[in-house]
Amino acid sequence: MRKKIGEYAFDEITVITSDFFLDAWVSNCISEFMKENKAVRVKVFSDDTLTRNNPADNVIFVGFARNNKSAENMILKNITKTSVGFYTTTKNKSISREKTYSISEIMNMKTIELDTKKHKYLTTHSGKKSYDFHNSFIVVDSLAMCLEQGVRFNCVFVSCESVSKNAVEEGVIYKLKTSEELDPIYIDVIYTENLKKNPKIQEFINKIHTVGMQFYNGGGNFQ
């Protein structure tokens, strides 16, 4: 049986997020929290998909999960939003960097796509129009994996500004010009409601949120 120290204290919490967010800022927040709270064990899962982990209590998730049903009973704190688009490598000779493509043209290409059944990222007009890529080369369940496999196979893939930023700056990939923009996605800190009752853990959650906003240059569109 899990030990409780006081009514709202926990001896273990779980943090679920992607490798990208862990490397960017979440790992540092975890390290600082553990130094100050040695009695609390932190389990970390590198995973972009909230639903696959079936979170119950004592869970903090950082990433893109606003449309996932598992987040409905959890508290949302928006860090920022990031634009979604289609990218390819600078070595891909089948794509013109100057041309503006329609999304219907891209739908006929061999692409690496996100699992839209779980994520609903490939939408426009506030989700009123969604795209189904029947010609997908590979379907994966995270934007980070889209980028990794897109570079590996030198083809078109779905990504977003935050995940693709470094690779774009290094000249490895670039964003395709499109005649229609996809809806942005939101980066949230999502946590089970029971964690609200613990001031120390609430402070930890707020720290993840604040440092995340600083990582995105103090941006954030709160809704």
PDB file of C-alpha atoms in Angstrom:
ATOM      1  CA  MET A   1       0.000   0.000   0.000  1.00  0.00           C
ATOM      2  CA  ARG A   2       1.354   3.423  -0.948  1.00  0.00           C
ATOM      3  CA  LYS A   3       2.496   5.425   2.077  1.00  0.00           C
ATOM      4  CA  LYS A   4       1.002   8.870   2.577  1.00  0.00           C
ATOM      5  CA  ILE A   5       2.657  11.533   4.698  1.00  0.00           C
ATOM      6  CA  GLY A   6      -0.172  13.814   5.649  1.00  0.00           C
ATOM      7  CA  GLU A   7      -3.528  14.034   3.930  1.00  0.00           C
ATOM      8  CA  TYR A   8      -2.313  15.361   0.578  1.00  0.00           C
ATOM      9  CA  ALA A   9       1.288  14.070   0.398  1.00  0.00           C
ATOM     10  CA  PHE A  10       2.490  11.503  -2.150  1.00  0.00           C
ATOM     11  CA  ASP A  11       5.621   9.387  -2.177  1.00  0.00           C
ATOM     12  CA  GLU A  12       5.549   8.850  -5.952  1.00  0.00           C
ATOM     13  CA  ILE A  13       4.465  10.821  -9.009  1.00  0.00           C
ATOM     14  CA  THR A  14       4.700  10.016 -12.726  1.00  0.00           C
ATOM     15  CA  VAL A  15       5.822  12.465 -15.419  1.00  0.00           C
ATOM     16  CA  ILE A  16       4.994  11.583 -19.030  1.00  0.00           C
ATOM     17  CA  THR A  17       6.427  13.625 -21.889  1.00  0.00           C
ATOM     18  CA  SER A  18       8.465  13.379 -25.087  1.00  0.00           C
ATOM     19  CA  ASP A  19      12.247  13.193 -25.412  1.00  0.00           C
ATOM     20  CA  PHE A  20      12.161  16.642 -26.998  1.00  0.00           C
ATOM     21  CA  PHE A  21      10.456  18.304 -24.019  1.00  0.00           C
ATOM     22  CA  LEU A  22      12.582  16.332 -21.541  1.00  0.00           C
ATOM     23  CA  ASP A  23      15.762  17.575 -23.184  1.00  0.00           C
ATOM     24  CA  ALA A  24      14.463  21.126 -23.639  1.00  0.00           C
ATOM     25  CA  TRP A  25      13.433  21.873 -20.048  1.00  0.00           C
ATOM     26  CA  VAL A  26      11.410  19.210 -18.204  1.00  0.00           C
ATOM     27  CA  SER A  27      14.413  17.140 -17.031  1.00  0.00           C
ATOM     28  CA  ASN A  28      15.949  20.185 -15.349  1.00  0.00           C
ATOM     29  CA  CYS A  29      12.684  20.893 -13.542  1.00  0.00           C
ATOM     30  CA  ILE A  30      12.533  17.280 -12.344  1.00  0.00           C
ATOM     31  CA  SER A  31      16.139  17.425 -11.073  1.00  0.00           C
ATOM     32  CA  GLU A  32      15.471  20.589  -9.077  1.00  0.00           C
ATOM     33  CA  PHE A  33      12.270  19.136  -7.617  1.00  0.00           C
ATOM     34  CA  MET A  34      14.001  15.906  -6.535  1.00  0.00           C
ATOM     35  CA  LYS A  35      16.819  17.793  -4.808  1.00  0.00           C
ATOM     36  CA  GLU A  36      14.266  19.622  -2.662  1.00  0.00           C
ATOM     37  CA  ASN A  37      11.895  16.668  -2.183  1.00  0.00           C
ATOM     38  CA  LYS A  38      14.060  13.602  -1.593  1.00  0.00           C
ATOM     39  CA  ALA A  39      11.153  11.602  -0.115  1.00  0.00           C
ATOM     40  CA  VAL A  40       9.189  11.752  -3.384  1.00  0.00           C
ATOM     41  CA  ARG A  41      10.075   9.326  -6.153  1.00  0.00           C
ATOM     42  CA  VAL A  42       9.534  10.574  -9.730  1.00  0.00           C
ATOM     43  CA  LYS A  43       8.872   8.029 -12.467  1.00  0.00           C
ATOM     44  CA  VAL A  44       9.518   9.382 -15.965  1.00  0.00           C
ATOM     45  CA  PHE A  45       8.074   7.926 -19.169  1.00  0.00           C
ATOM     46  CA  SER A  46       9.201   9.261 -22.534  1.00  0.00           C
ATOM     47  CA  ASP A  47       5.971   9.094 -24.497  1.00  0.00           C
ATOM     48  CA  ASP A  48       4.010  11.500 -26.673  1.00  0.00           C
ATOM     49  CA  THR A  49       0.767   9.551 -26.288  1.00  0.00           C
ATOM     50  CA  LEU A  50      -1.198  10.145 -23.115  1.00  0.00           C
ATOM     51  CA  THR A  51      -3.937   7.605 -23.812  1.00  0.00           C
ATOM     52  CA  ARG A  52      -1.569   4.659 -24.047  1.00  0.00           C
ATOM     53  CA  ASN A  53      -0.535   5.048 -20.405  1.00  0.00           C
ATOM     54  CA  ASN A  54      -4.044   5.092 -18.916  1.00  0.00           C
ATOM     55  CA  PRO A  55      -3.189   7.686 -16.257  1.00  0.00           C
ATOM     56  CA  ALA A  56      -5.015   7.487 -12.936  1.00  0.00           C
ATOM     57  CA  ASP A  57      -3.691   9.582 -10.049  1.00  0.00           C
ATOM     58  CA  ASN A  58      -0.368  11.343  -9.454  1.00  0.00           C
ATOM     59  CA  VAL A  59       0.325  11.896 -13.183  1.00  0.00           C
ATOM     60  CA  ILE A  60       1.773  14.969 -14.926  1.00  0.00           C
ATOM     61  CA  PHE A  61       1.837  15.068 -18.740  1.00  0.00           C
ATOM     62  CA  VAL A  62       3.665  17.678 -20.839  1.00  0.00           C
ATOM     63  CA  GLY A  63       2.890  17.824 -24.529  1.00  0.00           C
ATOM     64  CA  PHE A  64       0.162  17.813 -27.141  1.00  0.00           C
ATOM     65  CA  ALA A  65      -2.929  16.111 -25.736  1.00  0.00           C
ATOM     66  CA  ARG A  66      -5.736  18.640 -25.658  1.00  0.00           C
ATOM     67  CA  ASN A  67      -7.942  16.525 -27.948  1.00  0.00           C
ATOM     68  CA  ASN A  68      -7.298  13.251 -26.128  1.00  0.00           C
ATOM     69  CA  LYS A  69     -10.145  11.890 -24.028  1.00  0.00           C
ATOM     70  CA  SER A  70      -7.762  10.999 -21.222  1.00  0.00           C
ATOM     71  CA  ALA A  71      -7.192  14.720 -20.664  1.00  0.00           C
ATOM     72  CA  GLU A  72     -10.863  15.558 -20.147  1.00  0.00           C
ATOM     73  CA  ASN A  73     -10.756  15.024 -16.379  1.00  0.00           C
ATOM     74  CA  MET A  74      -7.324  16.578 -15.973  1.00  0.00           C
ATOM     75  CA  ILE A  75      -6.376  20.207 -15.485  1.00  0.00           C
ATOM     76  CA  LEU A  76      -4.921  22.086 -18.466  1.00  0.00           C
ATOM     77  CA  LYS A  77      -2.325  24.834 -18.337  1.00  0.00           C
ATOM     78  CA  ASN A  78      -1.430  26.164 -21.762  1.00  0.00           C
ATOM     79  CA  ILE A  79       2.273  26.884 -22.311  1.00  0.00           C
ATOM     80  CA  THR A  80       2.069  28.072 -25.898  1.00  0.00           C
ATOM     81  CA  LYS A  81       0.859  27.009 -29.315  1.00  0.00           C
ATOM     82  CA  THR A  82       2.912  25.879 -32.266  1.00  0.00           C
ATOM     83  CA  SER A  83       2.109  25.752 -35.956  1.00  0.00           C
ATOM     84  CA  VAL A  84       1.835  22.414 -37.742  1.00  0.00           C
ATOM     85  CA  GLY A  85       3.009  21.948 -41.295  1.00  0.00           C
ATOM     86  CA  PHE A  86       4.678  19.674 -43.809  1.00  0.00           C
ATOM     87  CA  TYR A  87       8.453  19.421 -43.907  1.00  0.00           C
ATOM     88  CA  THR A  88      11.062  17.607 -45.915  1.00  0.00           C
ATOM     89  CA  THR A  89      14.836  17.294 -46.017  1.00  0.00           C
ATOM     90  CA  THR A  90      17.012  19.673 -47.984  1.00  0.00           C
ATOM     91  CA  LYS A  91      18.263  16.590 -49.887  1.00  0.00           C
ATOM     92  CA  ASN A  92      14.807  15.638 -51.173  1.00  0.00           C
ATOM     93  CA  LYS A  93      14.997  16.384 -54.912  1.00  0.00           C
ATOM     94  CA  SER A  94      11.379  15.384 -55.568  1.00  0.00           C
ATOM     95  CA  ILE A  95      10.104  18.532 -53.791  1.00  0.00           C
ATOM     96  CA  SER A  96      10.539  22.113 -54.976  1.00  0.00           C
ATOM     97  CA  ARG A  97      11.446  24.566 -52.257  1.00  0.00           C
ATOM     98  CA  GLU A  98       9.979  27.444 -54.277  1.00  0.00           C
ATOM     99  CA  LYS A  99       6.633  25.841 -55.185  1.00  0.00           C
ATOM    100  CA  THR A 100       3.464  26.376 -53.152  1.00  0.00           C
ATOM    101  CA  TYR A 101       1.671  23.031 -52.751  1.00  0.00           C
ATOM    102  CA  SER A 102      -1.996  22.411 -52.110  1.00  0.00           C
ATOM    103  CA  ILE A 103      -2.717  19.996 -49.280  1.00  0.00           C
ATOM    104  CA  SER A 104      -4.503  17.729 -51.770  1.00  0.00           C
ATOM    105  CA  GLU A 105      -1.200  17.451 -53.675  1.00  0.00           C
ATOM    106  CA  ILE A 106       0.629  16.505 -50.504  1.00  0.00           C
ATOM    107  CA  MET A 107      -2.056  13.930 -49.703  1.00  0.00           C
ATOM    108  CA  ASN A 108      -1.037  12.075 -52.862  1.00  0.00           C
ATOM    109  CA  MET A 109       2.644  11.993 -51.906  1.00  0.00           C
ATOM    110  CA  LYS A 110       4.363   9.315 -49.899  1.00  0.00           C
ATOM    111  CA  THR A 111       4.378  10.989 -46.500  1.00  0.00           C
ATOM    112  CA  ILE A 112       5.086  10.171 -42.877  1.00  0.00           C
ATOM    113  CA  GLU A 113       1.938  11.045 -40.998  1.00  0.00           C
ATOM    114  CA  LEU A 114       0.801  11.380 -37.425  1.00  0.00           C
ATOM    115  CA  ASP A 115      -1.898   8.994 -36.202  1.00  0.00           C
ATOM    116  CA  THR A 116      -4.840  11.362 -36.616  1.00  0.00           C
ATOM    117  CA  LYS A 117      -7.240   8.972 -34.883  1.00  0.00           C
ATOM    118  CA  LYS A 118      -5.399   9.697 -31.646  1.00  0.00           C
ATOM    119  CA  HIS A 119      -4.206  13.245 -32.155  1.00  0.00           C
ATOM    120  CA  LYS A 120      -6.398  15.119 -34.671  1.00  0.00           C
ATOM    121  CA  TYR A 121      -3.511  17.407 -35.617  1.00  0.00           C
ATOM    122  CA  LEU A 122      -4.113  17.516 -39.370  1.00  0.00           C
ATOM    123  CA  THR A 123      -7.055  19.899 -39.329  1.00  0.00           C
ATOM    124  CA  THR A 124      -8.001  23.378 -40.530  1.00  0.00           C
ATOM    125  CA  HIS A 125     -10.734  25.868 -39.710  1.00  0.00           C
ATOM    126  CA  SER A 126     -10.606  25.066 -35.983  1.00  0.00           C
ATOM    127  CA  GLY A 127     -10.909  21.359 -36.542  1.00  0.00           C
ATOM    128  CA  LYS A 128     -13.903  21.539 -38.883  1.00  0.00           C
ATOM    129  CA  LYS A 129     -11.931  20.004 -41.738  1.00  0.00           C
ATOM    130  CA  SER A 130      -9.631  17.034 -41.206  1.00  0.00           C
ATOM    131  CA  TYR A 131      -7.320  15.253 -43.620  1.00  0.00           C
ATOM    132  CA  ASP A 132      -6.866  11.544 -44.151  1.00  0.00           C
ATOM    133  CA  PHE A 133      -3.667  10.585 -45.921  1.00  0.00           C
ATOM    134  CA  HIS A 134      -4.450   7.273 -47.648  1.00  0.00           C
ATOM    135  CA  ASN A 135      -1.078   7.288 -49.381  1.00  0.00           C
ATOM    136  CA  SER A 136       1.007   7.523 -46.202  1.00  0.00           C
ATOM    137  CA  PHE A 137       4.409   5.905 -46.307  1.00  0.00           C
ATOM    138  CA  ILE A 138       4.463   5.453 -42.534  1.00  0.00           C
ATOM    139  CA  VAL A 139       2.024   6.388 -39.754  1.00  0.00           C
ATOM    140  CA  VAL A 140       3.589   7.128 -36.352  1.00  0.00           C
ATOM    141  CA  ASP A 141       2.210   8.344 -33.032  1.00  0.00           C
ATOM    142  CA  SER A 142       4.453  11.323 -32.280  1.00  0.00           C
ATOM    143  CA  LEU A 143       5.692  14.456 -34.001  1.00  0.00           C
ATOM    144  CA  ALA A 144       9.248  13.716 -32.886  1.00  0.00           C
ATOM    145  CA  MET A 145       9.052  10.318 -34.585  1.00  0.00           C
ATOM    146  CA  CYS A 146       7.671  11.978 -37.735  1.00  0.00           C
ATOM    147  CA  LEU A 147      10.781  14.147 -37.919  1.00  0.00           C
ATOM    148  CA  GLU A 148      13.163  11.287 -37.156  1.00  0.00           C
ATOM    149  CA  GLN A 149      11.690   9.004 -39.815  1.00  0.00           C
ATOM    150  CA  GLY A 150      11.248  11.845 -42.319  1.00  0.00           C
ATOM    151  CA  VAL A 151      14.971  12.556 -42.184  1.00  0.00           C
ATOM    152  CA  ARG A 152      15.777   8.850 -42.281  1.00  0.00           C
ATOM    153  CA  PHE A 153      13.681   8.160 -45.388  1.00  0.00           C
ATOM    154  CA  ASN A 154      14.228  11.576 -47.016  1.00  0.00           C
ATOM    155  CA  CYS A 155      10.530  12.242 -47.621  1.00  0.00           C
ATOM    156  CA  VAL A 156       7.693  14.620 -46.680  1.00  0.00           C
ATOM    157  CA  PHE A 157       6.506  14.451 -43.072  1.00  0.00           C
ATOM    158  CA  VAL A 158       4.257  16.249 -40.590  1.00  0.00           C
ATOM    159  CA  SER A 159       5.920  18.316 -37.885  1.00  0.00           C
ATOM    160  CA  CYS A 160       5.545  21.521 -35.890  1.00  0.00           C
ATOM    161  CA  GLU A 161       7.710  24.553 -35.213  1.00  0.00           C
ATOM    162  CA  SER A 162       8.796  23.551 -31.725  1.00  0.00           C
ATOM    163  CA  VAL A 163       9.934  20.031 -32.674  1.00  0.00           C
ATOM    164  CA  SER A 164      11.528  20.992 -36.008  1.00  0.00           C
ATOM    165  CA  LYS A 165      13.228  24.228 -34.908  1.00  0.00           C
ATOM    166  CA  ASN A 166      16.777  22.892 -34.436  1.00  0.00           C
ATOM    167  CA  ALA A 167      16.766  20.812 -37.626  1.00  0.00           C
ATOM    168  CA  VAL A 168      15.521  23.821 -39.625  1.00  0.00           C
ATOM    169  CA  GLU A 169      18.216  26.086 -38.154  1.00  0.00           C
ATOM    170  CA  GLU A 170      20.873  23.456 -38.949  1.00  0.00           C
ATOM    171  CA  GLY A 171      19.693  23.302 -42.575  1.00  0.00           C
ATOM    172  CA  VAL A 172      18.664  19.640 -42.396  1.00  0.00           C
ATOM    173  CA  ILE A 173      14.973  20.218 -43.174  1.00  0.00           C
ATOM    174  CA  TYR A 174      12.625  23.007 -44.281  1.00  0.00           C
ATOM    175  CA  LYS A 175       8.896  23.669 -44.227  1.00  0.00           C
ATOM    176  CA  LEU A 176       6.940  23.279 -47.467  1.00  0.00           C
ATOM    177  CA  LYS A 177       4.974  26.257 -48.700  1.00  0.00           C
ATOM    178  CA  THR A 178       1.261  25.397 -48.726  1.00  0.00           C
ATOM    179  CA  SER A 179      -1.806  27.208 -49.997  1.00  0.00           C
ATOM    180  CA  GLU A 180      -3.702  26.329 -46.801  1.00  0.00           C
ATOM    181  CA  GLU A 181      -2.447  26.451 -43.226  1.00  0.00           C
ATOM    182  CA  LEU A 182      -3.151  23.686 -40.728  1.00  0.00           C
ATOM    183  CA  ASP A 183      -4.577  24.574 -37.316  1.00  0.00           C
ATOM    184  CA  PRO A 184      -1.950  25.101 -34.603  1.00  0.00           C
ATOM    185  CA  ILE A 185      -1.599  22.670 -31.730  1.00  0.00           C
ATOM    186  CA  TYR A 186      -1.201  23.538 -28.054  1.00  0.00           C
ATOM    187  CA  ILE A 187       1.524  22.507 -25.664  1.00  0.00           C
ATOM    188  CA  ASP A 188      -0.005  21.914 -22.253  1.00  0.00           C
ATOM    189  CA  VAL A 189       0.882  20.787 -18.780  1.00  0.00           C
ATOM    190  CA  ILE A 190      -1.901  18.356 -17.951  1.00  0.00           C
ATOM    191  CA  TYR A 191      -2.146  16.802 -14.506  1.00  0.00           C
ATOM    192  CA  THR A 192      -4.522  14.709 -12.466  1.00  0.00           C
ATOM    193  CA  GLU A 193      -6.737  16.766 -10.223  1.00  0.00           C
ATOM    194  CA  ASN A 194      -5.602  15.137  -6.993  1.00  0.00           C
ATOM    195  CA  LEU A 195      -2.185  16.774  -7.419  1.00  0.00           C
ATOM    196  CA  LYS A 196      -3.798  20.187  -6.926  1.00  0.00           C
ATOM    197  CA  LYS A 197      -4.092  19.338  -3.235  1.00  0.00           C
ATOM    198  CA  ASN A 198      -0.332  19.166  -2.655  1.00  0.00           C
ATOM    199  CA  PRO A 199       1.368  22.612  -2.513  1.00  0.00           C
ATOM    200  CA  LYS A 200       4.857  21.246  -3.224  1.00  0.00           C
ATOM    201  CA  ILE A 201       3.755  19.323  -6.295  1.00  0.00           C
ATOM    202  CA  GLN A 202       1.601  22.230  -7.447  1.00  0.00           C
ATOM    203  CA  GLU A 203       4.734  24.389  -7.220  1.00  0.00           C
ATOM    204  CA  PHE A 204       6.580  21.781  -9.326  1.00  0.00           C
ATOM    205  CA  ILE A 205       3.813  21.821 -11.966  1.00  0.00           C
ATOM    206  CA  ASN A 206       3.871  25.620 -12.052  1.00  0.00           C
ATOM    207  CA  LYS A 207       7.653  25.505 -12.499  1.00  0.00           C
ATOM    208  CA  ILE A 208       7.320  23.198 -15.529  1.00  0.00           C
ATOM    209  CA  HIS A 209       4.749  25.599 -16.953  1.00  0.00           C
ATOM    210  CA  THR A 210       6.826  28.743 -16.304  1.00  0.00           C
ATOM    211  CA  VAL A 211      10.108  27.353 -17.617  1.00  0.00           C
ATOM    212  CA  GLY A 212       8.279  25.978 -20.655  1.00  0.00           C
ATOM    213  CA  MET A 213       6.982  29.456 -21.428  1.00  0.00           C
ATOM    214  CA  GLN A 214      10.494  30.855 -21.010  1.00  0.00           C
ATOM    215  CA  PHE A 215      11.764  28.223 -23.445  1.00  0.00           C
ATOM    216  CA  TYR A 216       9.280  29.572 -25.975  1.00  0.00           C
ATOM    217  CA  ASN A 217      10.518  33.120 -25.396  1.00  0.00           C
ATOM    218  CA  GLY A 218       7.794  34.071 -22.953  1.00  0.00           C
ATOM    219  CA  GLY A 219       5.046  33.334 -25.489  1.00  0.00           C
ATOM    220  CA  GLY A 220       1.745  31.710 -24.759  1.00  0.00           C
ATOM    221  CA  ASN A 221      -1.788  32.076 -26.000  1.00  0.00           C
ATOM    222  CA  PHE A 222      -4.050  31.422 -23.042  1.00  0.00           C
ATOM    223  CA  GLN A 223      -7.503  30.128 -23.797  1.00  0.00           C
TER     224      GLN A 223
END
